[in-house]
Amino acid sequence: MTSFSICVLPGDGIGPEVTDCARRVLDALALAGGPSFTYQVQPAGHGTFLADGYAMPESSLAAAKAADAVLLGAMDVAQIPPGGGDPLGDMRKGLEVGASIRPSRAIAGVASPSADIDCVVVREVTEGLYSRIEYMVDDNAACAVRVITREASTKTARLAFETATARQRRLNPAHKKGRVTAVHKIGVLKLTDGLFLEAARTVAADYPDIEFETRNIDACAMEMIREPAHFDVILATNAFGDILSDIGAGLAAGLGLAASGCIGDRWAYFEPVHGTAPDITGKGVANPCATVLSAAMMLRHLGQPDSADAIEGAVEDVLATGVIRTGDLGGNATSAQMTDAIIAALEARL
Ligand code: ATP
């Protein structure tokens, strides 16, 4: 039987609560005849900093590298002082992940501003405006350096076209061409976005079945709101992708349902988009769906599309029925009740 080792980094706040729910769903999948899982639960985050003085122990990173995939909860990175560790940065660097994938899709039964949105933002996550190179020019001026490299742009573009190809096969085998929209501000950022677009165009030539187009960041943000159905895969540099993926989450079903993955050539990790939610931590009411859907993305990445479909379908069944839902979705179910309902729906599907 297929078995996977999963490194779990529960992190802070509601992170441990929602990763526990996701593990229960994975275990139910295994019991119903799906792949089986072993878990290595490792410390990381603000709590780890408080306990050990550093937020991302070497041993946690080593366990993440040794596992087949990594599932993260949430980390309170804002509370970690300089020198205390940068767990997400260390993960991205250590696991050599260069791009993130964030799907945004309206889900039946969940109120959302757009019923038409079904897109994925593929975003470079190591450079661009978030290169972390800043300096003071003098007392009254500060600079941030926007690094764009051909290598990182090419890898991210390839992930975007691979994602569009996989979606085309899965979502619309019979009709519509997949589409990649590369986002830029070439009129102002002539060199950096010039290089980014050149890399994207070069990769596009290898994918004649996928339509390629470009959009200015500002026009793209407006069009996502006015005509969300136009978008399939959005390819973006770091800061632009950060903003557009939040627009996507806002247009779709909201933070409690937004999943993500960070993908590299050798390693990958998956996590809910939401943060540590300190206001509801410990109350047992966090919506586990974003983490459960992140686990489904992880299964897809591990070559288990049927299992991923089953979990996604189970979450959709529960949301469509609408009887059991957590507070963020207007209900009063606990995380455990929501997880029980997902497991029951999963068992009904398998
Ligand atoms: P952080 O600093 O870790 O990002 P935050 O509170 O600023 O924390 P989020 O954790 O994303 O940001 O939370 C934003 C709001 O959404 C909060 O009111 C929180 O309770 C709510 N929220 C986030 N995730 C969930 C979830 N899984 N279930 C229910 N509510 C959630």
mmCIF file of N, CA, C and O in Angstrom, residues 30-66:
data_model
loop_
_atom_site.group_PDB
_atom_site.id
_atom_site.type_symbol
_atom_site.label_atom_id
_atom_site.label_comp_id
_atom_site.label_asym_id
_atom_site.label_seq_id
_atom_site.Cartn_x
_atom_site.Cartn_y
_atom_site.Cartn_z
ATOM 1 N N ALA A 30 -7.006 7.029 4.887
ATOM 2 C CA ALA A 30 -6.225 5.790 4.948
ATOM 3 C C ALA A 30 -7.117 4.616 5.357
ATOM 4 O O ALA A 30 -7.063 3.536 4.746
ATOM 5 N N LEU A 31 -7.965 4.839 6.377
ATOM 6 C CA LEU A 31 -8.854 3.768 6.856
ATOM 7 C C LEU A 31 -9.823 3.310 5.774
ATOM 8 O O LEU A 31 -10.223 2.155 5.723
ATOM 9 N N ALA A 32 -10.181 4.247 4.889
ATOM 10 C CA ALA A 32 -11.134 3.907 3.822
ATOM 11 C C ALA A 32 -10.414 3.318 2.599
ATOM 12 O O ALA A 32 -11.005 3.217 1.529
ATOM 13 N N GLY A 33 -9.135 2.968 2.755
ATOM 14 C CA GLY A 33 -8.431 2.284 1.663
ATOM 15 C C GLY A 33 -7.514 3.176 0.851
ATOM 16 O O GLY A 33 -6.903 2.739 -0.126
ATOM 17 N N GLY A 34 -7.392 4.439 1.242
ATOM 18 C CA GLY A 34 -6.482 5.350 0.537
ATOM 19 C C GLY A 34 -5.054 5.158 0.991
ATOM 20 O O GLY A 34 -4.755 4.198 1.717
ATOM 21 N N PRO A 35 -4.154 6.020 0.595
ATOM 22 C CA PRO A 35 -2.768 5.920 1.051
ATOM 23 C C PRO A 35 -2.689 6.088 2.570
ATOM 24 O O PRO A 35 -3.591 6.676 3.172
ATOM 25 N N SER A 36 -1.637 5.566 3.167
ATOM 26 C CA SER A 36 -1.502 5.745 4.616
ATOM 27 C C SER A 36 -0.408 6.771 4.912
ATOM 28 O O SER A 36 0.396 7.101 4.029
ATOM 29 N N PHE A 37 -0.403 7.257 6.142
ATOM 30 C CA PHE A 37 0.483 8.364 6.493
ATOM 31 C C PHE A 37 1.158 8.112 7.829
ATOM 32 O O PHE A 37 0.548 7.583 8.755
ATOM 33 N N THR A 38 2.440 8.507 7.910
ATOM 34 C CA THR A 38 3.094 8.626 9.211
ATOM 35 C C THR A 38 3.442 10.098 9.373
ATOM 36 O O THR A 38 3.679 10.802 8.379
ATOM 37 N N TYR A 39 3.430 10.557 10.620
ATOM 38 C CA TYR A 39 3.630 11.994 10.862
ATOM 39 C C TYR A 39 4.845 12.229 11.757
ATOM 40 O O TYR A 39 5.036 11.520 12.744
ATOM 41 N N GLN A 40 5.624 13.197 11.376
ATOM 42 C CA GLN A 40 6.676 13.698 12.265
ATOM 43 C C GLN A 40 6.264 15.121 12.642
ATOM 44 O O GLN A 40 6.316 16.013 11.793
ATOM 45 N N VAL A 41 5.845 15.284 13.878
ATOM 46 C CA VAL A 41 5.395 16.612 14.332
ATOM 47 C C VAL A 41 6.596 17.363 14.888
ATOM 48 O O VAL A 41 7.290 16.858 15.770
ATOM 49 N N GLN A 42 6.864 18.545 14.337
ATOM 50 C CA GLN A 42 8.079 19.282 14.682
ATOM 51 C C GLN A 42 7.761 20.699 15.152
ATOM 52 O O GLN A 42 6.812 21.318 14.664
ATOM 53 N N PRO A 43 8.595 21.231 16.067
ATOM 54 C CA PRO A 43 8.356 22.592 16.554
ATOM 55 C C PRO A 43 8.869 23.651 15.580
ATOM 56 O O PRO A 43 9.888 23.447 14.914
ATOM 57 N N ALA A 44 8.155 24.747 15.493
ATOM 58 C CA ALA A 44 8.598 25.931 14.731
ATOM 59 C C ALA A 44 7.631 27.062 15.061
ATOM 60 O O ALA A 44 6.468 26.818 15.381
ATOM 61 N N GLY A 45 8.128 28.292 14.986
ATOM 62 C CA GLY A 45 7.240 29.438 15.191
ATOM 63 C C GLY A 45 7.585 30.241 16.435
ATOM 64 O O GLY A 45 8.638 30.055 17.058
ATOM 65 N N HIS A 46 6.666 31.124 16.824
ATOM 66 C CA HIS A 46 6.919 32.024 17.946
ATOM 67 C C HIS A 46 7.045 31.263 19.261
ATOM 68 O O HIS A 46 7.919 31.546 20.082
ATOM 69 N N GLY A 47 6.188 30.267 19.466
ATOM 70 C CA GLY A 47 6.250 29.464 20.695
ATOM 71 C C GLY A 47 7.599 28.771 20.811
ATOM 72 O O GLY A 47 8.171 28.667 21.906
ATOM 73 N N THR A 48 8.122 28.313 19.693
ATOM 74 C CA THR A 48 9.430 27.640 19.684
ATOM 75 C C THR A 48 10.529 28.652 20.017
ATOM 76 O O THR A 48 11.476 28.345 20.740
ATOM 77 N N PHE A 49 10.375 29.862 19.492
ATOM 78 C CA PHE A 49 11.337 30.924 19.837
ATOM 79 C C PHE A 49 11.319 31.161 21.346
ATOM 80 O O PHE A 49 12.372 31.253 21.987
ATOM 81 N N LEU A 50 10.116 31.261 21.931
ATOM 82 C CA LEU A 50 10.023 31.527 23.364
ATOM 83 C C LEU A 50 10.646 30.382 24.176
ATOM 84 O O LEU A 50 11.303 30.611 25.188
ATOM 85 N N ALA A 51 10.462 29.154 23.691
ATOM 86 C CA ALA A 51 10.962 28.003 24.436
ATOM 87 C C ALA A 51 12.458 27.788 24.233
ATOM 88 O O ALA A 51 13.185 27.463 25.173
ATOM 89 N N ASP A 52 12.921 27.991 22.995
ATOM 90 C CA ASP A 52 14.295 27.590 22.665
ATOM 91 C C ASP A 52 15.194 28.734 22.202
ATOM 92 O O ASP A 52 16.372 28.522 21.932
ATOM 93 N N GLY A 53 14.622 29.910 22.000
ATOM 94 C CA GLY A 53 15.449 31.045 21.575
ATOM 95 C C GLY A 53 15.610 31.168 20.076
ATOM 96 O O GLY A 53 16.205 32.127 19.584
ATOM 97 N N TYR A 54 15.095 30.191 19.310
ATOM 98 C CA TYR A 54 15.171 30.291 17.841
ATOM 99 C C TYR A 54 13.928 29.626 17.248
ATOM 100 O O TYR A 54 13.533 28.537 17.667
ATOM 101 N N ALA A 55 13.305 30.301 16.275
ATOM 102 C CA ALA A 55 11.976 29.888 15.810
ATOM 103 C C ALA A 55 11.967 28.730 14.813
ATOM 104 O O ALA A 55 10.914 28.138 14.575
ATOM 105 N N MET A 56 13.128 28.408 14.245
ATOM 106 C CA MET A 56 13.145 27.313 13.251
ATOM 107 C C MET A 56 14.344 26.409 13.518
ATOM 108 O O MET A 56 15.420 26.586 12.934
ATOM 109 N N PRO A 57 14.179 25.428 14.433
ATOM 110 C CA PRO A 57 15.307 24.555 14.754
ATOM 111 C C PRO A 57 15.803 23.796 13.526
ATOM 112 O O PRO A 57 15.004 23.428 12.656
ATOM 113 N N GLU A 58 17.119 23.573 13.502
ATOM 114 C CA GLU A 58 17.739 22.788 12.421
ATOM 115 C C GLU A 58 17.061 21.421 12.288
ATOM 116 O O GLU A 58 16.846 20.922 11.184
ATOM 117 N N SER A 59 16.710 20.836 13.467
ATOM 118 C CA SER A 59 16.126 19.481 13.450
ATOM 119 C C SER A 59 14.752 19.491 12.753
ATOM 120 O O SER A 59 14.389 18.516 12.077
ATOM 121 N N SER A 60 14.011 20.591 12.877
ATOM 122 C CA SER A 60 12.702 20.662 12.214
ATOM 123 C C SER A 60 12.892 20.738 10.703
ATOM 124 O O SER A 60 12.167 20.095 9.933
ATOM 125 N N LEU A 61 13.872 21.539 10.290
ATOM 126 C CA LEU A 61 14.147 21.661 8.855
ATOM 127 C C LEU A 61 14.628 20.318 8.286
ATOM 128 O O LEU A 61 14.224 19.908 7.196
ATOM 129 N N ALA A 62 15.470 19.627 9.079
ATOM 130 C CA ALA A 62 15.978 18.322 8.620
ATOM 131 C C ALA A 62 14.813 17.341 8.474
ATOM 132 O O ALA A 62 14.743 16.578 7.495
ATOM 133 N N ALA A 63 13.880 17.365 9.436
ATOM 134 C CA ALA A 63 12.720 16.459 9.355
ATOM 135 C C ALA A 63 11.861 16.806 8.142
ATOM 136 O O ALA A 63 11.330 15.919 7.459
ATOM 137 N N ALA A 64 11.731 18.114 7.864
ATOM 138 C CA ALA A 64 10.949 18.539 6.691
ATOM 139 C C ALA A 64 11.584 18.021 5.403
ATOM 140 O O ALA A 64 10.898 17.560 4.490
ATOM 141 N N LYS A 65 12.912 18.058 5.353
ATOM 142 C CA LYS A 65 13.611 17.586 4.143
ATOM 143 C C LYS A 65 13.508 16.073 3.987
ATOM 144 O O LYS A 65 13.476 15.560 2.879
ATOM 145 N N ALA A 66 13.462 15.387 5.139
ATOM 146 C CA ALA A 66 13.442 13.920 5.072
ATOM 147 C C ALA A 66 12.051 13.385 4.722
ATOM 148 O O ALA A 66 11.914 12.241 4.287
#
